[in-house]
Amino acid sequence: MSITVSWDTEADQPSARLAAWRSMQAVTRGAKEEWLALFAADATVEDPVGPSHFDPEGKGHHGQEGIASFWDKAIAQVTRFEFTIRDSHAAGDEVANVGTITTYLPGNYRVDTDGVFVYRVGEDGLIRSMRAYWELDRAMATAREVEPT
């Protein structure tokens, strides 16, 4: 059984949770400029945390230029995103979302990535850091061909 967290964006939500929700919405629409505008000028994205094929040195993507480059390498290559957040824990200026990101890739492949996605915001509500904890091998084990949509 899967439970999806539903956020009432009209209700008073912690600013980190709202920033995370806005980030996911921009990604699902392929709205790069809207997504970039959610990040502070000196923000960092680590997706995933540590060395990866997106970030071989594991130091993260820094500032608007680095985060834009991450979009081009990782997000722009996906034909469709679905986010299923099963739980969300807001504390202070951060939120940790537990869930699955389903990506549809060229060639009709689907990959489900389970993880914990942590956003930290500043007083202005802009994202200062986004850190995604997930494992490439686990995600790739879910890769499968699907019918074209």
Coordinates of N, CA, C and O in Angstrom, one line a residue:
M1 N 0.8 -1.2 0.0 CA 0.0 0.0 0.0 C 0.9 1.2 0.0 O 1.8 1.3 0.8
S2 N 0.6 2.2 -0.9 CA 1.4 3.4 -0.9 C 0.5 4.6 -0.5 O -0.7 4.7 -1.0
I3 N 1.0 5.4 0.3 CA 0.2 6.6 0.8 C 1.0 7.8 0.2 O 2.2 7.9 0.4
T4 N 0.3 8.7 -0.4 CA 0.9 9.9 -1.0 C 0.5 11.0 -0.1 O -0.6 11.2 0.3
V5 N 1.5 11.8 0.3 CA 1.3 13.0 1.1 C 0.7 14.1 0.2 O 1.2 14.3 -0.9
S6 N -0.4 14.7 0.7 CA -1.0 15.8 -0.1 C -0.8 17.0 0.7 O -1.2 17.1 1.9
W7 N -0.2 18.0 0.1 CA 0.0 19.3 0.8 C -1.0 20.3 0.3 O -1.3 20.5 -0.9
D8 N -1.7 20.9 1.3 CA -2.6 22.0 1.0 C -1.8 23.3 0.9 O -1.4 23.8 1.9
T9 N -1.5 23.7 -0.4 CA -0.7 24.8 -0.6 C -1.3 26.1 -0.2 O -0.7 27.2 -0.1
E10 N -2.6 26.1 0.1 CA -3.3 27.3 0.6 C -3.1 27.4 2.1 O -3.3 28.5 2.7
A11 N -2.8 26.3 2.8 CA -2.7 26.3 4.2 C -1.3 26.8 4.6 O -0.4 26.8 3.8
D12 N -1.1 27.2 5.8 CA 0.2 27.7 6.3 C 1.1 26.5 6.4 O 0.9 25.6 7.3
Q13 N 2.1 26.4 5.5 CA 3.0 25.3 5.5 C 4.4 25.9 5.8 O 4.7 27.0 5.5
P14 N 5.3 25.1 6.4 CA 6.7 25.6 6.6 C 7.3 26.0 5.2 O 7.0 25.3 4.2
S15 N 8.1 27.0 5.2 CA 8.6 27.5 4.0 C 9.5 26.5 3.2 O 9.5 26.4 2.0
A16 N 10.2 25.6 3.9 CA 11.0 24.6 3.2 C 10.1 23.6 2.5 O 10.4 23.2 1.4
R17 N 9.0 23.2 3.1 CA 8.0 22.3 2.4 C 7.4 22.9 1.2 O 7.3 22.3 0.2
L18 N 7.1 24.2 1.3 CA 6.6 24.9 0.1 C 7.6 25.0 -1.0 O 7.3 24.8 -2.2
A19 N 8.9 25.3 -0.6 CA 9.9 25.3 -1.6 C 10.1 24.0 -2.3 O 10.3 23.9 -3.5
A20 N 10.1 22.9 -1.5 CA 10.2 21.6 -2.1 C 9.1 21.3 -3.1 O 9.3 20.8 -4.2
W21 N 7.8 21.6 -2.7 CA 6.7 21.4 -3.5 C 6.8 22.2 -4.8 O 6.6 21.7 -5.9
R22 N 7.2 23.5 -4.7 CA 7.4 24.3 -5.9 C 8.5 23.7 -6.8 O 8.3 23.8 -8.0
S23 N 9.5 23.2 -6.2 CA 10.6 22.6 -7.0 C 10.1 21.4 -7.8 O 10.3 21.3 -9.0
M24 N 9.3 20.5 -7.1 CA 8.8 19.3 -7.8 C 7.8 19.7 -8.9 O 7.8 19.1 -10.0
Q25 N 7.0 20.7 -8.6 CA 6.0 21.2 -9.7 C 6.8 21.7 -10.9 O 6.4 21.4 -12.0
A26 N 7.8 22.5 -10.7 CA 8.6 23.1 -11.8 C 9.2 22.0 -12.6 O 9.3 22.0 -13.8
V27 N 9.8 21.0 -11.9 CA 10.4 19.9 -12.6 C 9.4 19.1 -13.4 O 9.7 18.8 -14.6
T28 N 8.3 18.8 -12.9 CA 7.3 18.0 -13.7 C 6.8 18.8 -14.9 O 6.5 18.2 -15.9
R29 N 6.8 20.1 -14.9 CA 6.4 20.9 -16.0 C 7.6 21.2 -17.0 O 7.4 21.8 -18.1
G30 N 8.8 20.8 -16.6 CA 10.0 21.1 -17.4 C 10.3 22.6 -17.5 O 10.9 23.1 -18.4
A31 N 10.0 23.3 -16.4 CA 10.1 24.8 -16.3 C 11.5 25.1 -15.7 O 11.6 25.5 -14.5
K32 N 12.5 25.1 -16.5 CA 13.9 25.3 -16.0 C 14.1 26.6 -15.3 O 14.6 26.7 -14.2
E33 N 13.7 27.7 -16.0 CA 13.9 29.0 -15.4 C 13.1 29.2 -14.1 O 13.6 29.9 -13.2
E34 N 11.9 28.7 -14.1 CA 11.1 28.8 -12.9 C 11.8 28.0 -11.7 O 11.8 28.5 -10.6
W35 N 12.3 26.8 -12.1 CA 13.0 26.0 -11.1 C 14.2 26.7 -10.5 O 14.5 26.8 -9.3
L36 N 15.0 27.3 -11.5 CA 16.2 28.0 -11.1 C 15.9 29.2 -10.2 O 16.7 29.5 -9.2
A37 N 14.8 29.9 -10.4 CA 14.4 31.0 -9.6 C 14.1 30.7 -8.2 O 14.1 31.5 -7.3
L38 N 13.9 29.4 -7.9 CA 13.6 28.9 -6.5 C 14.9 28.9 -5.6 O 14.8 28.8 -4.4
F39 N 16.1 28.9 -6.3 CA 17.3 28.8 -5.6 C 18.0 30.1 -5.3 O 18.0 31.0 -6.2
A40 N 18.7 30.2 -4.2 CA 19.5 31.4 -3.9 C 20.7 31.4 -4.8 O 21.1 30.3 -5.3
A41 N 21.3 32.5 -5.0 CA 22.5 32.7 -5.9 C 23.6 31.8 -5.5 O 24.4 31.3 -6.3
D42 N 23.8 31.5 -4.2 CA 24.9 30.7 -3.7 C 24.4 29.3 -3.3 O 25.1 28.6 -2.5
A43 N 23.3 28.8 -3.8 CA 22.8 27.5 -3.4 C 23.6 26.4 -3.9 O 24.5 26.5 -4.8
T44 N 23.4 25.2 -3.3 CA 24.1 23.9 -3.7 C 23.0 22.8 -3.9 O 22.1 22.7 -3.1
V45 N 23.2 22.1 -5.0 CA 22.4 20.9 -5.2 C 23.3 19.7 -5.2 O 24.3 19.6 -5.9
E46 N 23.0 18.7 -4.4 CA 23.7 17.4 -4.3 C 22.7 16.3 -4.6 O 21.9 16.0 -3.7
D47 N 22.6 15.8 -5.8 CA 21.6 14.9 -6.2 C 22.2 13.9 -7.2 O 22.3 14.1 -8.4
P48 N 22.7 12.7 -6.6 CA 22.6 12.3 -5.2 C 23.8 12.9 -4.4 O 24.8 13.4 -5.0
V49 N 23.7 12.8 -3.1 CA 24.9 13.1 -2.2 C 26.0 12.2 -2.5 O 25.8 11.0 -2.7
G50 N 27.2 12.8 -2.7 CA 28.4 12.0 -2.9 C 28.7 11.9 -4.4 O 28.0 12.4 -5.2
P51 N 29.8 11.2 -4.7 CA 30.2 11.0 -6.1 C 29.1 10.3 -6.9 O 28.4 9.3 -6.4
S52 N 28.9 10.7 -8.2 CA 27.9 10.1 -9.1 C 28.2 10.4 -10.5 O 29.2 11.2 -10.8
H53 N 27.5 9.8 -11.4 CA 27.7 10.1 -12.8 C 27.4 11.6 -13.1 O 27.8 12.1 -14.1
F54 N 26.6 12.3 -12.3 CA 26.3 13.7 -12.5 C 27.3 14.6 -11.9 O 27.5 15.7 -12.2
D55 N 28.0 14.0 -10.9 CA 29.0 14.8 -10.1 C 30.1 13.9 -9.6 O 30.2 13.4 -8.5
P56 N 31.1 13.6 -10.5 CA 32.1 12.6 -10.2 C 32.9 12.9 -9.0 O 33.4 11.9 -8.3
E57 N 33.1 14.1 -8.6 CA 33.9 14.5 -7.4 C 33.1 14.5 -6.2 O 33.6 14.5 -5.1
G58 N 31.7 14.5 -6.3 CA 30.8 14.4 -5.2 C 30.8 15.7 -4.4 O 30.5 15.7 -3.2
K59 N 31.1 16.8 -5.0 CA 31.1 18.1 -4.3 C 29.9 19.0 -4.5 O 29.7 20.0 -4.0
G60 N 28.9 18.5 -5.3 CA 27.7 19.2 -5.5 C 27.8 20.2 -6.6 O 28.9 20.5 -7.2
H61 N 26.7 20.7 -7.0 CA 26.5 21.7 -8.1 C 26.2 23.1 -7.4 O 25.3 23.2 -6.6
H62 N 27.1 24.1 -7.6 CA 27.0 25.3 -6.8 C 26.6 26.5 -7.7 O 27.1 26.7 -8.8
G63 N 25.8 27.4 -7.1 CA 25.4 28.6 -7.7 C 24.5 28.4 -8.9 O 24.2 27.2 -9.3
Q64 N 23.9 29.4 -9.4 CA 23.0 29.3 -10.5 C 23.6 28.6 -11.7 O 22.9 27.8 -12.4
E65 N 24.8 28.9 -12.1 CA 25.4 28.3 -13.2 C 25.6 26.8 -13.0 O 25.3 26.0 -13.9
G66 N 26.1 26.3 -11.9 CA 26.2 24.9 -11.6 C 24.9 24.2 -11.5 O 24.8 23.1 -12.0
I67 N 23.9 24.8 -10.9 CA 22.6 24.2 -10.8 C 21.9 24.1 -12.2 O 21.3 23.1 -12.5
A68 N 22.1 25.1 -13.0 CA 21.6 25.1 -14.4 C 22.2 24.0 -15.2 O 21.6 23.2 -16.0
S69 N 23.5 23.8 -15.0 CA 24.2 22.7 -15.7 C 23.7 21.3 -15.2 O 23.5 20.4 -16.0
F70 N 23.4 21.2 -13.9 CA 22.8 20.0 -13.4 C 21.5 19.7 -14.1 O 21.2 18.6 -14.5
W71 N 20.7 20.7 -14.2 CA 19.4 20.6 -14.9 C 19.6 20.0 -16.3 O 19.0 19.0 -16.7
D72 N 20.6 20.6 -17.0 CA 20.8 20.1 -18.4 C 21.3 18.7 -18.4 O 21.0 17.9 -19.4
K73 N 22.1 18.2 -17.5 CA 22.7 16.9 -17.4 C 21.7 15.8 -16.9 O 21.7 14.7 -17.4
A74 N 20.9 16.2 -16.0 CA 20.0 15.2 -15.3 C 18.5 15.4 -15.6 O 17.9 14.4 -16.0
I75 N 18.0 16.6 -15.4 CA 16.6 16.7 -15.5 C 16.1 16.8 -16.9 O 15.1 16.2 -17.3
A76 N 16.8 17.6 -17.8 CA 16.4 17.8 -19.2 C 16.4 16.5 -20.0 O 15.7 16.4 -21.0
Q77 N 17.1 15.4 -19.5 CA 17.2 14.2 -20.2 C 16.0 13.3 -20.0 O 15.8 12.2 -20.6
V78 N 15.1 13.6 -19.0 CA 14.0 12.8 -18.7 C 12.8 13.3 -19.4 O 12.5 14.5 -19.5
T79 N 12.0 12.4 -19.9 CA 10.8 12.8 -20.7 C 9.6 13.1 -19.8 O 8.7 13.9 -20.2
R80 N 9.5 12.5 -18.6 CA 8.4 12.7 -17.7 C 8.9 12.4 -16.3 O 9.6 11.4 -16.1
F81 N 8.4 13.1 -15.3 CA 8.7 12.9 -13.9 C 7.4 12.7 -13.1 O 6.4 13.4 -13.4
E82 N 7.4 11.8 -12.1 CA 6.3 11.7 -11.2 C 6.9 11.6 -9.8 O 7.9 10.9 -9.6
F83 N 6.4 12.4 -8.9 CA 6.9 12.4 -7.5 C 5.8 11.8 -6.6 O 4.7 12.3 -6.6
T84 N 6.2 10.8 -5.8 CA 5.3 10.3 -4.8 C 6.0 10.5 -3.4 O 7.0 9.8 -3.2
I85 N 5.5 11.4 -2.6 CA 6.0 11.7 -1.3 C 5.2 10.9 -0.3 O 4.0 11.2 -0.1
R86 N 5.8 9.9 0.4 CA 5.1 9.1 1.4 C 5.1 9.8 2.8 O 4.2 9.5 3.6
D87 N 6.1 10.6 3.0 CA 6.2 11.2 4.3 C 7.0 12.5 4.2 O 7.9 12.6 3.3
S88 N 6.8 13.4 5.1 CA 7.5 14.7 5.0 C 7.7 15.2 6.4 O 6.7 15.2 7.2
H89 N 8.9 15.5 6.8 CA 9.3 16.0 8.1 C 9.9 17.4 8.0 O 11.0 17.5 7.6
A90 N 9.2 18.4 8.5 CA 9.7 19.7 8.5 C 10.2 20.1 9.9 O 9.6 19.7 10.9
A91 N 11.4 20.7 9.9 CA 12.0 21.1 11.1 C 12.9 22.3 10.9 O 13.8 22.3 10.0
G92 N 12.6 23.4 11.6 CA 13.4 24.6 11.4 C 13.3 25.1 9.9 O 12.2 25.2 9.4
D93 N 14.4 25.3 9.3 CA 14.4 25.8 7.9 C 14.6 24.7 6.9 O 15.0 24.9 5.8
E94 N 14.4 23.4 7.4 CA 14.6 22.3 6.5 C 13.3 21.4 6.4 O 12.5 21.4 7.3
V95 N 13.3 20.6 5.4 CA 12.3 19.6 5.3 C 13.0 18.3 4.6 O 13.8 18.5 3.8
A96 N 12.6 17.2 5.2 CA 13.1 15.9 4.6 C 11.9 15.2 4.1 O 11.0 14.8 4.8
N97 N 11.8 14.9 2.8 CA 10.7 14.2 2.1 C 11.2 12.8 1.8 O 12.3 12.6 1.2
V98 N 10.4 11.9 2.2 CA 10.7 10.4 1.9 C 9.7 10.0 0.8 O 8.5 10.1 0.9
G99 N 10.3 9.5 -0.3 CA 9.4 9.1 -1.4 C 10.1 8.5 -2.5 O 11.3 8.0 -2.4
T100 N 9.4 8.5 -3.7 CA 9.9 7.9 -4.9 C 9.8 8.9 -6.0 O 8.7 9.5 -6.2
I101 N 10.8 9.0 -6.8 CA 10.8 9.8 -8.0 C 10.8 8.8 -9.2 O 11.7 8.0 -9.3
T102 N 9.7 8.8 -9.9 CA 9.6 8.0 -11.1 C 10.0 8.8 -12.3 O 9.4 9.9 -12.5
T103 N 11.0 8.3 -13.1 CA 11.4 9.0 -14.3 C 11.1 8.1 -15.5 O 11.3 6.9 -15.4
Y104 N 10.7 8.7 -16.6 CA 10.5 8.1 -17.8 C 11.6 8.6 -18.8 O 11.7 9.8 -19.0
L105 N 12.4 7.7 -19.3 CA 13.5 8.0 -20.1 C 13.3 7.8 -21.6 O 12.5 6.9 -21.9
P106 N 14.1 8.4 -22.4 CA 14.0 8.1 -23.9 C 14.1 6.6 -24.1 O 14.9 5.9 -23.4
G107 N 13.4 6.1 -25.1 CA 13.5 4.7 -25.4 C 12.4 3.9 -24.6 O 12.4 2.7 -24.5
N108 N 11.5 4.6 -23.9 CA 10.4 4.0 -23.2 C 10.8 3.2 -22.0 O 10.4 2.1 -21.7
Y109 N 11.8 3.8 -21.2 CA 12.2 3.2 -20.0 C 11.7 3.9 -18.8 O 11.6 5.2 -18.8
R110 N 11.4 3.2 -17.7 CA 11.0 3.8 -16.4 C 11.9 3.4 -15.3 O 12.3 2.2 -15.3
V111 N 12.3 4.3 -14.5 CA 13.1 4.0 -13.3 C 12.5 4.7 -12.1 O 12.0 5.8 -12.1
D112 N 12.4 3.9 -11.0 CA 11.8 4.4 -9.7 C 13.0 4.5 -8.8 O 13.7 3.6 -8.4
T113 N 13.1 5.8 -8.3 CA 14.2 6.1 -7.4 C 13.7 6.4 -6.0 O 13.0 7.5 -5.8
D114 N 13.9 5.5 -5.1 CA 13.5 5.7 -3.7 C 14.5 6.6 -3.0 O 15.7 6.3 -3.2
G115 N 14.1 7.5 -2.1 CA 15.1 8.3 -1.5 C 14.6 9.2 -0.4 O 13.4 9.2 -0.1
V116 N 15.5 10.0 0.2 CA 15.1 11.0 1.1 C 15.7 12.3 0.5 O 16.9 12.4 0.1
F117 N 14.8 13.3 0.4 CA 15.1 14.5 -0.3 C 15.0 15.7 0.6 O 13.9 16.0 1.1
V118 N 16.2 16.3 1.0 CA 16.2 17.3 2.0 C 16.5 18.7 1.4 O 17.4 18.9 0.6
Y119 N 15.6 19.6 1.7 CA 15.7 21.0 1.3 C 15.9 21.9 2.5 O 15.2 21.8 3.5
R120 N 16.8 22.9 2.3 CA 17.0 23.9 3.4 C 16.8 25.3 2.7 O 17.3 25.5 1.6
V121 N 16.0 26.1 3.3 CA 15.7 27.5 2.8 C 16.3 28.6 3.7 O 16.5 28.3 4.9
G122 N 16.4 29.7 3.1 CA 16.8 30.9 3.9 C 15.5 31.6 4.3 O 14.4 31.2 4.0
E123 N 15.7 32.7 5.1 CA 14.6 33.5 5.5 C 13.7 34.0 4.4 O 12.5 34.3 4.6
D124 N 14.3 34.2 3.2 CA 13.6 34.7 2.0 C 12.8 33.6 1.3 O 12.1 33.8 0.4
G125 N 12.9 32.3 1.8 CA 12.2 31.2 1.3 C 12.9 30.6 0.1 O 12.4 29.6 -0.5
L126 N 14.0 31.1 -0.3 CA 14.8 30.5 -1.4 C 15.6 29.3 -0.9 O 16.0 29.3 0.2
I127 N 15.7 28.4 -1.8 CA 16.4 27.1 -1.5 C 17.9 27.4 -1.4 O 18.5 28.0 -2.3
R128 N 18.5 27.1 -0.2 CA 19.9 27.2 0.0 C 20.7 25.9 -0.4 O 21.8 25.9 -0.8
S129 N 20.0 24.8 -0.1 CA 20.6 23.5 -0.5 C 19.5 22.5 -0.7 O 18.4 22.6 0.0
M130 N 19.8 21.6 -1.6 CA 18.9 20.4 -1.8 C 19.8 19.3 -1.9 O 20.8 19.2 -2.7
R131 N 19.6 18.3 -1.0 CA 20.4 17.1 -0.9 C 19.5 15.9 -1.1 O 18.6 15.7 -0.3
A132 N 19.8 15.1 -2.0 CA 19.0 13.9 -2.3 C 19.9 12.6 -2.0 O 21.0 12.4 -2.5
Y133 N 19.3 11.8 -1.1 CA 19.9 10.6 -0.7 C 19.3 9.4 -1.4 O 18.1 9.1 -1.1
W134 N 19.9 8.9 -2.4 CA 19.4 7.7 -3.1 C 20.6 6.9 -3.7 O 21.7 7.5 -3.7
E135 N 20.4 5.7 -4.0 CA 21.4 4.8 -4.5 C 21.2 4.4 -6.0 O 20.2 3.9 -6.3
L136 N 22.2 4.7 -6.8 CA 22.1 4.4 -8.2 C 21.8 3.0 -8.5 O 20.9 2.7 -9.3
D137 N 22.5 2.0 -7.9 CA 22.3 0.6 -8.1 C 20.8 0.2 -7.8 O 20.3 -0.6 -8.6
R138 N 20.3 0.7 -6.7 CA 18.9 0.4 -6.4 C 18.0 0.9 -7.4 O 17.0 0.3 -7.8
A139 N 18.2 2.2 -7.8 CA 17.3 2.8 -8.8 C 17.4 2.0 -10.1 O 16.4 1.7 -10.8
M140 N 18.6 1.7 -10.6 CA 18.8 1.0 -11.9 C 18.2 -0.4 -11.9 O 17.8 -0.9 -12.9
A141 N 18.1 -1.0 -10.7 CA 17.5 -2.3 -10.6 C 16.0 -2.3 -10.9 O 15.4 -3.3 -11.2
T142 N 15.4 -1.1 -10.9 CA 14.0 -0.9 -11.2 C 13.7 -0.6 -12.7 O 12.6 -0.6 -13.1
A143 N 14.8 -0.4 -13.4 CA 14.6 0.0 -14.8 C 13.9 -1.0 -15.6 O 14.2 -2.2 -15.5
R144 N 12.9 -0.6 -16.4 CA 12.2 -1.5 -17.2 C 11.6 -0.8 -18.4 O 11.3 0.4 -18.3
E145 N 11.4 -1.5 -19.4 CA 10.7 -0.9 -20.6 C 9.2 -0.9 -20.4 O 8.6 -1.8 -19.8
V146 N 8.6 0.2 -20.8 CA 7.2 0.4 -20.6 C 6.6 0.8 -22.0 O 7.3 1.2 -22.9
E147 N 5.3 0.6 -22.1 CA 4.6 1.0 -23.3 C 4.7 2.5 -23.5 O 4.6 3.3 -22.6
P148 N 4.8 2.9 -24.8 CA 4.9 4.4 -25.1 C 3.6 5.1 -24.6 O 2.5 4.5 -24.7
T149 N 3.8 6.3 -24.1 CA 2.6 7.1 -23.6 C 2.2 8.1 -24.6 O 2.9 8.5 -25.5

